[in-house]
Amino acid sequence: MLNQTPHHSARPSGGRRAVVVGSGPNGLTAAAVLARAGWEVDVYERHHAYGGASASADVLGPGTIVDLGAAGHSFGVASPVFRDLDLTSHGLEWVHPEYPMAHPLDGRPAAVLHDSMEGTVAGLGADGAAWKALHAPLVGDIDAHLANILGPSLVRWPPHLLSMARFGVRALWPSGALGRALFRQEPARALFAGSSIHAILPPSHLLTSAFGLIFGALGMTRGWPVARGGSQAIADALVSVLRSHGGRIHLDHEVTDLGEFAGADAILLDLTPRQLLGLKGTDLTDRYAGHLRRWKYGTGVSKVDFLLDGPVPWTDPRVNGAGTVHVGGSLAEMEHAEREAMAGRMPRRPFVMVCQQQAADPSRATGEAAGKTVLWTYAHVPGGHDAPVDEAIISQIERFAPGFRDRIVHRVASPPSALESWNPNLIGGDVAGGSMGGLQQILRPAPVLSPHRTSTPGLYLASSSTPPGGGVHGMAGLHAARAALADAASHRRTSP
């Protein structure tokens, strides 16, 4: 299928040609890696702008910069492939707030994740020693842990076996159970469980401690920065790398049939299983397609961006210095809210993610918006739940910031259907490329040893539906590109 006579563009004698479908951070990373390796690369994007989950726009009016997808980038700043591509030489600048994360609590000071172990431990009082004991193995060896968990598959011999063993005995636990077992007070329990909810699973689920541990450790070592000028800057830097090596991007070009790219040596798809199954010309085997049809999408998000006439009036003023705020109350409240959303019921008090990019990046509100505050939020909702959540989000924030409602100048709501219309990978508002529950956390997107290769020679999957999963870090794109490079070098998987 993939090595017939091309009809798009001629390639250099002896050169190889790759097509990338989708211009999210994984697709752009794959394209940049292949272009740097000397391949002729074309990226096709259905939207009028590139970037996918790392796009930004002035949706709150002139002078505003709103991240349309991802906002805080703990994995981005730590990404080995972003560092290898030297994105900071292509215009990307990471900027850090005073605190990586804060978790407001009723009737008491917020729990705060500092950018150091010492600062975090000092703020947790009696639970400080337990927090340190839990996180110390990761904080002291963060690069080894990143190499283990950001690899091409979890079903492999890890490069740092001892580090993985230390991580595993903690990671397997439900974060709620581990938090209750180790911590005596609510601040430490809530701080840990709130980070674990980046799995978009209830803290009562196995392996959720893995997320709590790694997000906490990243905050205390690399921070949770934002990209100056918006998350779009990450995509812009990747495109700069791509173009510096001769790669091309084609916007407003929706791909429906891979036969359009006859002659390509490799086609890499920054798509989830449902989009892959919807394409013509894939030649997938029945067995592989059957695995993709059984892929499950999980809890969704419903996004609301706010323009305020000033800072959020948090009761604990330290929260204003946090780039990310987990608004969910106590551990018990978060467990209940996440169980309800996962079961298809809208919780009365949902878990709300808040990003305050302006705490580190004043460029988010300038010109006509000078003096105002851009606030990025979303609530966890049942997949596909399109009923308005504005009031639920406002009420949750108002609990910990009385007077918040009165500060609102403008708001823009993006329910799951709007998110999916903008980016079809966000099925029902699922921002993780598929549920992280059960075996899907380990076997993404199918029970195979090489998850970035499909059953069709020369066709690769490079999205958050493959390891290492969601987040703007580009590692799924790197692994797909490496698979294509390896196959081309060995001639193992070219079509007859």
GROMACS .gro file of C-alpha atoms in nm:
model
  496
    1MET     CA    1   0.000   0.000   0.000
    2LEU     CA    2   0.267   0.250   0.101
    3ASN     CA    3   0.534   0.212  -0.167
    4GLN     CA    4   0.341   0.265  -0.489
    5THR     CA    5   0.433   0.548  -0.723
    6PRO     CA    6   0.380   0.878  -0.541
    7HIS     CA    7   0.150   1.139  -0.686
    8HIS     CA    8   0.213   1.428  -0.446
    9SER     CA    9   0.572   1.544  -0.470
   10ALA     CA   10   0.887   1.399  -0.608
   11ARG     CA   11   1.148   1.299  -0.356
   12PRO     CA   12   1.521   1.323  -0.379
   13SER     CA   13   1.696   1.026  -0.532
   14GLY     CA   14   1.743   0.762  -0.265
   15GLY     CA   15   1.553   0.967  -0.007
   16ARG     CA   16   1.262   0.856   0.204
   17ARG     CA   17   0.926   1.025   0.239
   18ALA     CA   18   0.698   1.040   0.542
   19VAL     CA   19   0.348   1.176   0.580
   20VAL     CA   20   0.219   1.284   0.921
   21VAL     CA   21  -0.154   1.324   0.972
   22GLY     CA   22  -0.237   1.564   1.254
   23SER     CA   23  -0.033   1.857   1.382
   24GLY     CA   24  -0.062   1.812   1.756
   25PRO     CA   25   0.259   1.803   1.959
   26ASN     CA   26   0.310   1.432   1.895
   27GLY     CA   27   0.259   1.464   1.522
   28LEU     CA   28   0.488   1.765   1.500
   29THR     CA   29   0.754   1.591   1.710
   30ALA     CA   30   0.747   1.285   1.485
   31ALA     CA   31   0.771   1.509   1.180
   32ALA     CA   32   1.063   1.708   1.323
   33VAL     CA   33   1.255   1.392   1.419
   34LEU     CA   34   1.214   1.239   1.072
   35ALA     CA   35   1.298   1.563   0.891
   36ARG     CA   36   1.612   1.599   1.099
   37ALA     CA   37   1.704   1.243   0.997
   38GLY     CA   38   1.696   1.352   0.633
   39TRP     CA   39   1.349   1.239   0.533
   40GLU     CA   40   1.115   1.441   0.316
   41VAL     CA   41   0.823   1.516   0.549
   42ASP     CA   42   0.473   1.654   0.491
   43VAL     CA   43   0.229   1.723   0.775
   44TYR     CA   44  -0.144   1.742   0.700
   45GLU     CA   45  -0.384   1.922   0.932
   46ARG     CA   46  -0.762   1.951   0.892
   47HIS     CA   47  -0.778   2.274   1.092
   48HIS     CA   48  -0.679   2.619   0.969
   49ALA     CA   49  -0.404   2.635   1.232
   50TYR     CA   50  -0.154   2.383   1.362
   51GLY     CA   51  -0.086   2.292   1.723
   52GLY     CA   52  -0.364   2.060   1.835
   53ALA     CA   53  -0.355   2.031   2.214
   54SER     CA   54  -0.085   2.299   2.233
   55ALA     CA   55  -0.271   2.571   2.040
   56SER     CA   56  -0.356   2.916   2.175
   57ALA     CA   57  -0.584   3.198   2.056
   58ASP     CA   58  -0.738   3.528   2.171
   59VAL     CA   59  -1.080   3.378   2.239
   60LEU     CA   60  -1.146   3.621   2.527
   61GLY     CA   61  -1.089   3.924   2.308
   62PRO     CA   62  -0.802   4.138   2.177
   63GLY     CA   63  -0.493   4.131   2.394
   64THR     CA   64  -0.572   3.794   2.551
   65ILE     CA   65  -0.388   3.467   2.503
   66VAL     CA   66  -0.591   3.158   2.592
   67ASP     CA   67  -0.455   2.805   2.577
   68LEU     CA   68  -0.713   2.603   2.386
   69GLY     CA   69  -0.582   2.274   2.521
   70ALA     CA   70  -0.297   2.204   2.759
   71ALA     CA   71  -0.177   2.484   2.986
   72GLY     CA   72   0.078   2.372   3.249
   73HIS     CA   73   0.374   2.171   3.126
   74SER     CA   74   0.548   1.967   3.393
   75PHE     CA   75   0.621   1.696   3.136
   76GLY     CA   76   0.701   1.944   2.861
   77VAL     CA   77   0.988   2.105   3.048
   78ALA     CA   78   1.118   1.757   3.138
   79SER     CA   79   1.070   1.603   2.792
   80PRO     CA   80   1.386   1.433   2.660
   81VAL     CA   81   1.282   1.484   2.297
   82PHE     CA   82   1.200   1.853   2.342
   83ARG     CA   83   1.545   1.894   2.494
   84ASP     CA   84   1.707   1.692   2.213
   85LEU     CA   85   1.531   1.905   1.948
   86ASP     CA   86   1.654   2.214   2.134
   87LEU     CA   87   1.318   2.389   2.124
   88THR     CA   88   1.447   2.675   2.336
   89SER     CA   89   1.674   2.768   2.045
   90HIS     CA   90   1.362   2.790   1.830
   91GLY     CA   91   1.182   3.046   2.044
   92LEU     CA   92   1.032   2.839   2.328
   93GLU     CA   93   1.076   2.989   2.675
   94TRP     CA   94   0.959   2.814   2.990
   95VAL     CA   95   0.850   3.049   3.268
   96HIS     CA   96   0.777   2.940   3.623
   97PRO     CA   97   0.522   3.070   3.873
   98GLU     CA   98   0.615   3.112   4.239
   99TYR     CA   99   0.452   2.778   4.322
  100PRO     CA  100   0.390   2.488   4.083
  101MET     CA  101   0.053   2.399   4.237
  102ALA     CA  102  -0.186   2.482   4.519
  103HIS     CA  103  -0.486   2.300   4.661
  104PRO     CA  104  -0.735   2.523   4.850
  105LEU     CA  105  -0.915   2.376   5.150
  106ASP     CA  106  -1.223   2.479   5.347
  107GLY     CA  107  -1.155   2.673   5.666
  108ARG     CA  108  -0.777   2.633   5.661
  109PRO     CA  109  -0.473   2.741   5.457
  110ALA     CA  110  -0.421   2.583   5.118
  111ALA     CA  111  -0.185   2.292   5.067
  112VAL     CA  112   0.100   2.411   4.844
  113LEU     CA  113   0.339   2.218   4.624
  114HIS     CA  114   0.668   2.412   4.621
  115ASP     CA  115   0.943   2.385   4.364
  116SER     CA  116   1.160   2.203   4.617
  117MET     CA  117   1.119   1.912   4.852
  118GLU     CA  118   1.227   2.129   5.145
  119GLY     CA  119   0.961   2.394   5.085
  120THR     CA  120   0.681   2.141   5.037
  121VAL     CA  121   0.777   1.941   5.345
  122ALA     CA  122   0.797   2.253   5.561
  123GLY     CA  123   0.443   2.347   5.466
  124LEU     CA  124   0.291   2.008   5.552
  125GLY     CA  125   0.366   2.012   5.924
  126ALA     CA  126   0.327   1.674   6.087
  127ASP     CA  127   0.297   1.501   5.750
  128GLY     CA  128   0.615   1.652   5.612
  129ALA     CA  129   0.836   1.357   5.704
  130ALA     CA  130   0.596   1.107   5.544
  131TRP     CA  131   0.573   1.321   5.229
  132LYS     CA  132   0.951   1.325   5.204
  133ALA     CA  133   0.983   0.950   5.257
  134LEU     CA  134   0.724   0.884   4.986
  135HIS     CA  135   0.871   1.117   4.724
  136ALA     CA  136   1.245   1.107   4.799
  137PRO     CA  137   1.328   0.811   4.571
  138LEU     CA  138   1.172   0.993   4.273
  139VAL     CA  139   1.305   1.339   4.353
  140GLY     CA  140   1.658   1.206   4.398
  141ASP     CA  141   1.655   1.009   4.071
  142ILE     CA  142   1.403   1.190   3.852
  143ASP     CA  143   1.584   1.135   3.520
  144ALA     CA  144   1.589   0.759   3.567
  145HIS     CA  145   1.219   0.756   3.646
  146LEU     CA  146   1.140   0.969   3.342
  147ALA     CA  147   1.338   0.730   3.122
  148ASN     CA  148   1.133   0.441   3.262
  149ILE     CA  149   0.786   0.590   3.231
  150LEU     CA  150   0.832   0.788   2.909
  151GLY     CA  151   0.959   0.488   2.714
  152PRO     CA  152   0.796   0.324   2.411
  153SER     CA  153   0.615   0.061   2.618
  154LEU     CA  154   0.558  -0.035   2.979
  155VAL     CA  155   0.566  -0.401   2.870
  156ARG     CA  156   0.944  -0.405   2.840
  157TRP     CA  157   1.259  -0.436   3.047
  158PRO     CA  158   1.299  -0.087   3.192
  159PRO     CA  159   1.632   0.091   3.144
  160HIS     CA  160   1.656   0.157   3.520
  161LEU     CA  161   1.524  -0.157   3.685
  162LEU     CA  162   1.596  -0.067   4.048
  163SER     CA  163   1.430   0.273   4.009
  164MET     CA  164   1.127   0.109   3.849
  165ALA     CA  165   1.102  -0.139   4.135
  166ARG     CA  166   1.108   0.141   4.394
  167PHE     CA  167   0.848   0.330   4.197
  168GLY     CA  168   0.627   0.028   4.142
  169VAL     CA  169   0.573  -0.060   4.508
  170ARG     CA  170   0.430   0.290   4.559
  171ALA     CA  171   0.266   0.340   4.219
  172LEU     CA  172   0.039   0.036   4.232
  173TRP     CA  173  -0.166   0.174   4.521
  174PRO     CA  174  -0.487   0.373   4.482
  175SER     CA  175  -0.382   0.726   4.571
  176GLY     CA  176  -0.668   0.763   4.819
  177ALA     CA  177  -0.570   0.451   5.011
  178LEU     CA  178  -0.201   0.539   5.009
  179GLY     CA  179  -0.272   0.894   5.121
  180ARG     CA  180  -0.486   0.776   5.411
  181ALA     CA  181  -0.228   0.517   5.512
  182LEU     CA  182   0.067   0.757   5.515
  183PHE     CA  183  -0.074   1.099   5.602
  184ARG     CA  184  -0.263   1.201   5.913
  185GLN     CA  185  -0.397   1.536   5.797
  186GLU     CA  186  -0.610   1.656   5.508
  187PRO     CA  187  -0.362   1.895   5.338
  188ALA     CA  188  -0.111   1.622   5.246
  189ARG     CA  189  -0.386   1.379   5.149
  190ALA     CA  190  -0.557   1.632   4.925
  191LEU     CA  191  -0.230   1.755   4.772
  192PHE     CA  192  -0.130   1.401   4.676
  193ALA     CA  193  -0.473   1.288   4.555
  194GLY     CA  194  -0.528   1.605   4.356
  195SER     CA  195  -0.214   1.537   4.153
  196SER     CA  196  -0.322   1.178   4.102
  197ILE     CA  197  -0.644   1.296   3.938
  198HIS     CA  198  -0.440   1.394   3.633
  199ALA     CA  199  -0.507   1.028   3.551
  200ILE     CA  200  -0.871   1.136   3.513
  201LEU     CA  201  -0.967   0.846   3.736
  202PRO     CA  202  -1.105   0.831   4.090
  203PRO     CA  203  -0.833   0.811   4.359
  204SER     CA  204  -0.982   0.475   4.456
  205HIS     CA  205  -0.839   0.313   4.139
  206LEU     CA  206  -0.522   0.109   4.128
  207LEU     CA  207  -0.212   0.280   3.984
  208THR     CA  208  -0.345   0.632   4.050
  209SER     CA  209  -0.060   0.678   4.298
  210ALA     CA  210   0.175   0.664   4.000
  211PHE     CA  211   0.033   0.994   3.880
  212GLY     CA  212   0.037   1.154   4.222
  213LEU     CA  213   0.400   1.055   4.267
  214ILE     CA  214   0.534   1.165   3.931
  215PHE     CA  215   0.345   1.496   3.917
  216GLY     CA  216   0.456   1.579   4.270
  217ALA     CA  217   0.817   1.484   4.198
  218LEU     CA  218   0.822   1.685   3.876
  219GLY     CA  219   0.685   1.988   4.057
  220MET     CA  220   0.959   1.965   4.319
  221THR     CA  221   1.239   1.916   4.062
  222ARG     CA  222   1.144   2.064   3.723
  223GLY     CA  223   0.840   2.273   3.821
  224TRP     CA  224   0.510   2.308   3.637
  225PRO     CA  225   0.594   2.594   3.402
  226VAL     CA  226   0.396   2.755   3.122
  227ALA     CA  227   0.521   2.855   2.780
  228ARG     CA  228   0.574   3.229   2.744
  229GLY     CA  229   0.318   3.365   2.501
  230GLY     CA  230   0.093   3.060   2.525
  231SER     CA  231   0.122   2.686   2.468
  232GLN     CA  232   0.119   2.769   2.097
  233ALA     CA  233   0.487   2.855   2.146
  234ILE     CA  234   0.560   2.481   2.185
  235ALA     CA  235   0.397   2.404   1.852
  236ASP     CA  236   0.569   2.704   1.692
  237ALA     CA  237   0.908   2.580   1.808
  238LEU     CA  238   0.842   2.229   1.674
  239VAL     CA  239   0.734   2.375   1.340
  240SER     CA  240   1.048   2.586   1.334
  241VAL     CA  241   1.260   2.271   1.376
  242LEU     CA  242   1.059   2.091   1.109
  243ARG     CA  243   1.091   2.371   0.855
  244SER     CA  244   1.461   2.419   0.926
  245HIS     CA  245   1.506   2.066   0.793
  246GLY     CA  246   1.284   2.116   0.488
  247GLY     CA  247   0.955   1.981   0.625
  248ARG     CA  248   0.619   2.120   0.514
  249ILE     CA  249   0.278   2.172   0.675
  250HIS     CA  250  -0.050   2.168   0.481
  251LEU     CA  251  -0.340   2.332   0.667
  252ASP     CA  252  -0.713   2.304   0.591
  253HIS     CA  253  -0.644   1.958   0.451
  254GLU     CA  254  -0.859   1.684   0.601
  255VAL     CA  255  -0.733   1.333   0.532
  256THR     CA  256  -1.000   1.068   0.479
  257ASP     CA  257  -0.819   0.815   0.256
  258LEU     CA  258  -0.456   0.712   0.299
  259GLY     CA  259  -0.452   0.619  -0.068
  260GLU     CA  260  -0.386   0.987  -0.118
  261PHE     CA  261  -0.031   0.923  -0.003
  262ALA     CA  262   0.064   0.629  -0.221
  263GLY     CA  263   0.440   0.621  -0.242
  264ALA     CA  264   0.514   0.732   0.112
  265ASP     CA  265   0.760   0.513   0.297
  266ALA     CA  266   0.583   0.581   0.626
  267ILE     CA  267   0.255   0.733   0.738
  268LEU     CA  268   0.233   0.845   1.099
  269LEU     CA  269  -0.106   0.924   1.251
  270ASP     CA  270  -0.151   1.163   1.542
  271LEU     CA  271  -0.499   1.018   1.588
  272THR     CA  272  -0.691   0.809   1.841
  273PRO     CA  273  -0.827   0.462   1.753
  274ARG     CA  274  -1.169   0.592   1.647
  275GLN     CA  275  -1.017   0.830   1.392
  276LEU     CA  276  -0.785   0.558   1.262
  277LEU     CA  277  -1.078   0.322   1.211
  278GLY     CA  278  -1.262   0.593   1.019
  279LEU     CA  279  -0.989   0.628   0.756
  280LYS     CA  280  -0.995   0.451   0.421
  281GLY     CA  281  -0.693   0.273   0.285
  282THR     CA  282  -0.546   0.155   0.614
  283ASP     CA  283  -0.546  -0.220   0.533
  284LEU     CA  284  -0.559  -0.308   0.902
  285THR     CA  285  -0.592  -0.674   0.993
  286ASP     CA  286  -0.925  -0.781   1.141
  287ARG     CA  287  -0.757  -0.871   1.468
  288TYR     CA  288  -0.588  -0.534   1.512
  289ALA     CA  289  -0.899  -0.344   1.406
  290GLY     CA  290  -1.095  -0.546   1.660
  291HIS     CA  291  -0.865  -0.428   1.938
  292LEU     CA  292  -0.915  -0.067   1.827
  293ARG     CA  293  -1.294  -0.106   1.822
  294ARG     CA  294  -1.282  -0.217   2.187
  295TRP     CA  295  -1.087   0.095   2.287
  296LYS     CA  296  -1.269   0.287   2.559
  297TYR     CA  297  -1.287   0.662   2.603
  298GLY     CA  298  -1.313   0.799   2.954
  299THR     CA  299  -1.430   1.089   3.165
  300GLY     CA  300  -1.451   1.416   2.973
  301VAL     CA  301  -1.372   1.774   3.049
  302SER     CA  302  -1.589   2.080   3.001
  303LYS     CA  303  -1.379   2.394   2.963
  304VAL     CA  304  -1.463   2.751   3.062
  305ASP     CA  305  -1.223   3.040   3.010
  306PHE     CA  306  -1.279   3.355   3.216
  307LEU     CA  307  -1.169   3.714   3.177
  308LEU     CA  308  -1.164   3.885   3.517
  309ASP     CA  309  -1.130   4.250   3.613
  310GLY     CA  310  -0.846   4.161   3.850
  311PRO     CA  311  -0.681   3.869   4.030
  312VAL     CA  312  -0.882   3.579   4.171
  313PRO     CA  313  -0.968   3.675   4.534
  314TRP     CA  314  -0.836   3.352   4.688
  315THR     CA  315  -0.883   3.338   5.065
  316ASP     CA  316  -0.525   3.215   5.095
  317PRO     CA  317  -0.325   3.475   4.898
  318ARG     CA  318  -0.046   3.225   4.829
  319VAL     CA  319  -0.278   3.055   4.580
  320ASN     CA  320  -0.241   3.357   4.350
  321GLY     CA  321   0.123   3.257   4.305
  322ALA     CA  322   0.040   2.904   4.187
  323GLY     CA  323   0.042   2.821   3.818
  324THR     CA  324  -0.202   2.531   3.866
  325VAL     CA  325  -0.479   2.510   4.124
  326HIS     CA  326  -0.670   2.191   4.202
  327VAL     CA  327  -1.017   2.290   4.317
  328GLY     CA  328  -1.178   1.982   4.460
  329GLY     CA  329  -1.186   2.017   4.837
  330SER     CA  330  -1.109   1.716   5.051
  331LEU     CA  331  -0.991   1.372   4.942
  332ALA     CA  332  -1.338   1.230   5.011
  333GLU     CA  333  -1.502   1.499   4.797
  334MET     CA  334  -1.266   1.434   4.507
  335GLU     CA  335  -1.322   1.060   4.526
  336HIS     CA  336  -1.698   1.111   4.514
  337ALA     CA  337  -1.685   1.360   4.227
  338GLU     CA  338  -1.459   1.144   4.013
  339ARG     CA  339  -1.668   0.831   4.075
  340GLU     CA  340  -1.982   1.018   3.975
  341ALA     CA  341  -1.831   1.151   3.654
  342MET     CA  342  -1.688   0.812   3.561
  343ALA     CA  343  -2.031   0.652   3.621
  344GLY     CA  344  -2.197   0.900   3.386
  345ARG     CA  345  -2.350   1.127   3.650
  346MET     CA  346  -2.264   1.495   3.671
  347PRO     CA  347  -2.128   1.567   4.019
  348ARG     CA  348  -2.273   1.864   4.205
  349ARG     CA  349  -1.923   1.966   4.309
  350PRO     CA  350  -1.693   1.852   4.026
  351PHE     CA  351  -1.317   1.844   4.034
  352VAL     CA  352  -1.202   2.169   3.870
  353MET     CA  353  -0.860   2.231   3.721
  354VAL     CA  354  -0.757   2.596   3.721
  355CYS     CA  355  -0.450   2.738   3.546
  356GLN     CA  356  -0.324   3.085   3.626
  357GLN     CA  357  -0.067   3.131   3.350
  358GLN     CA  358  -0.039   3.501   3.427
  359ALA     CA  359   0.127   3.413   3.757
  360ALA     CA  360   0.436   3.351   3.544
  361ASP     CA  361   0.353   3.510   3.208
  362PRO     CA  362   0.211   3.865   3.204
  363SER     CA  363   0.179   3.851   2.824
  364ARG     CA  364  -0.149   3.660   2.862
  365ALA     CA  365  -0.339   3.993   2.903
  366THR     CA  366  -0.199   4.303   2.732
  367GLY     CA  367  -0.324   4.594   2.521
  368GLU     CA  368  -0.701   4.619   2.551
  369ALA     CA  369  -0.692   4.346   2.817
  370ALA     CA  370  -0.422   4.512   3.030
  371GLY     CA  371  -0.504   4.497   3.400
  372LYS     CA  372  -0.737   4.201   3.355
  373THR     CA  373  -0.680   3.833   3.435
  374VAL     CA  374  -0.718   3.540   3.197
  375LEU     CA  375  -0.825   3.228   3.386
  376TRP     CA  376  -0.823   2.881   3.227
  377THR     CA  377  -1.052   2.619   3.385
  378TYR     CA  378  -1.217   2.289   3.319
  379ALA     CA  379  -1.436   2.052   3.516
  380HIS     CA  380  -1.432   1.673   3.497
  381VAL     CA  381  -1.768   1.563   3.358
  382PRO     CA  382  -1.921   1.243   3.222
  383GLY     CA  383  -1.797   1.175   2.870
  384GLY     CA  384  -2.004   1.378   2.624
  385HIS     CA  385  -2.187   1.575   2.896
  386ASP     CA  386  -2.279   1.898   2.717
  387ALA     CA  387  -2.498   2.066   2.978
  388PRO     CA  388  -2.347   2.398   3.097
  389VAL     CA  389  -2.098   2.372   3.383
  390ASP     CA  390  -2.024   2.743   3.422
  391GLU     CA  391  -2.214   2.773   3.748
  392ALA     CA  392  -2.063   2.455   3.893
  393ILE     CA  393  -1.712   2.584   3.820
  394ILE     CA  394  -1.791   2.931   3.955
  395SER     CA  395  -1.941   2.785   4.272
  396GLN     CA  396  -1.639   2.563   4.334
  397ILE     CA  397  -1.396   2.852   4.294
  398GLU     CA  398  -1.619   3.084   4.497
  399ARG     CA  399  -1.587   2.844   4.792
  400PHE     CA  400  -1.221   2.932   4.820
  401ALA     CA  401  -1.229   3.277   4.659
  402PRO     CA  402  -1.536   3.468   4.780
  403GLY     CA  403  -1.623   3.744   4.535
  404PHE     CA  404  -1.490   3.554   4.232
  405ARG     CA  405  -1.826   3.575   4.054
  406ASP     CA  406  -1.822   3.954   4.075
  407ARG     CA  407  -1.485   3.971   3.902
  408ILE     CA  408  -1.606   3.801   3.582
  409VAL     CA  409  -1.606   4.031   3.279
  410HIS     CA  410  -1.645   3.770   3.008
  411ARG     CA  411  -1.649   3.392   2.977
  412VAL     CA  412  -1.631   3.139   2.693
  413ALA     CA  413  -1.759   2.786   2.749
  414SER     CA  414  -1.632   2.487   2.550
  415PRO     CA  415  -1.834   2.174   2.635
  416PRO     CA  416  -1.721   1.832   2.514
  417SER     CA  417  -1.897   1.864   2.178
  418ALA     CA  418  -1.721   2.193   2.108
  419LEU     CA  419  -1.384   2.049   2.208
  420GLU     CA  420  -1.437   1.746   1.984
  421SER     CA  421  -1.551   1.966   1.694
  422TRP     CA  422  -1.230   2.166   1.725
  423ASN     CA  423  -1.010   1.859   1.779
  424PRO     CA  424  -1.171   1.525   1.683
  425ASN     CA  425  -0.922   1.340   1.902
  426LEU     CA  426  -1.108   1.472   2.208
  427ILE     CA  427  -1.386   1.215   2.197
  428GLY     CA  428  -1.660   1.322   2.437
  429GLY     CA  429  -1.414   1.566   2.593
  430ASP     CA  430  -1.160   1.292   2.675
  431VAL     CA  431  -0.825   1.476   2.674
  432ALA     CA  432  -0.614   1.164   2.738
  433GLY     CA  433  -0.673   0.985   2.407
  434GLY     CA  434  -0.870   0.714   2.585
  435SER     CA  435  -0.939   0.603   2.940
  436MET     CA  436  -0.640   0.535   3.162
  437GLY     CA  437  -0.841   0.276   3.353
  438GLY     CA  438  -0.758  -0.093   3.368
  439LEU     CA  439  -0.517  -0.238   3.114
  440GLN     CA  440  -0.550   0.067   2.890
  441GLN     CA  441  -0.303   0.242   3.116
  442ILE     CA  442  -0.040  -0.017   3.019
  443LEU     CA  443  -0.150  -0.165   2.687
  444ARG     CA  444  -0.214   0.137   2.463
  445PRO     CA  445  -0.380   0.100   2.213
  446ALA     CA  446  -0.370  -0.280   2.185
  447PRO     CA  447  -0.203  -0.578   2.354
  448VAL     CA  448   0.106  -0.572   2.134
  449LEU     CA  449   0.478  -0.543   2.206
  450SER     CA  450   0.535  -0.256   1.963
  451PRO     CA  451   0.240  -0.022   2.024
  452HIS     CA  452   0.342   0.251   1.778
  453ARG     CA  453   0.334   0.010   1.484
  454THR     CA  454  -0.005  -0.085   1.345
  455SER     CA  455  -0.076  -0.415   1.173
  456THR     CA  456  -0.006  -0.248   0.837
  457PRO     CA  457   0.361  -0.220   0.734
  458GLY     CA  458   0.465   0.143   0.713
  459LEU     CA  459   0.166   0.274   0.911
  460TYR     CA  460   0.231   0.407   1.261
  461LEU     CA  461   0.027   0.553   1.545
  462ALA     CA  462   0.176   0.859   1.716
  463SER     CA  463  -0.075   0.995   1.964
  464SER     CA  464  -0.168   0.997   2.331
  465SER     CA  465  -0.347   0.667   2.268
  466THR     CA  466   0.000   0.511   2.260
  467PRO     CA  467   0.270   0.510   2.530
  468PRO     CA  468   0.353   0.706   2.730
  469GLY     CA  469   0.003   0.856   2.711
  470GLY     CA  470  -0.133   1.208   2.745
  471GLY     CA  471   0.054   1.530   2.802
  472VAL     CA  472   0.246   1.773   2.584
  473HIS     CA  473   0.585   1.603   2.577
  474GLY     CA  474   0.609   1.465   2.223
  475MET     CA  475   0.734   1.125   2.336
  476ALA     CA  476   0.468   0.923   2.152
  477GLY     CA  477   0.572   1.105   1.835
  478LEU     CA  478   0.938   1.028   1.904
  479HIS     CA  479   0.869   0.657   1.953
  480ALA     CA  480   0.660   0.634   1.635
  481ALA     CA  481   0.932   0.812   1.438
  482ARG     CA  482   1.198   0.581   1.581
  483ALA     CA  483   0.991   0.279   1.479
  484ALA     CA  484   0.969   0.414   1.123
  485LEU     CA  485   1.343   0.485   1.114
  486ALA     CA  486   1.425   0.138   1.245
  487ASP     CA  487   1.196  -0.031   0.997
  488ALA     CA  488   1.339   0.167   0.708
  489ALA     CA  489   1.691   0.081   0.813
  490SER     CA  490   1.618  -0.292   0.842
  491HIS     CA  491   1.371  -0.311   0.551
  492ARG     CA  492   1.158  -0.532   0.776
  493ARG     CA  493   0.820  -0.376   0.724
  494THR     CA  494   0.806  -0.238   0.371
  495SER     CA  495   0.515  -0.351   0.154
  496PRO     CA  496   0.581  -0.601  -0.125
   0.00000   0.00000   0.00000
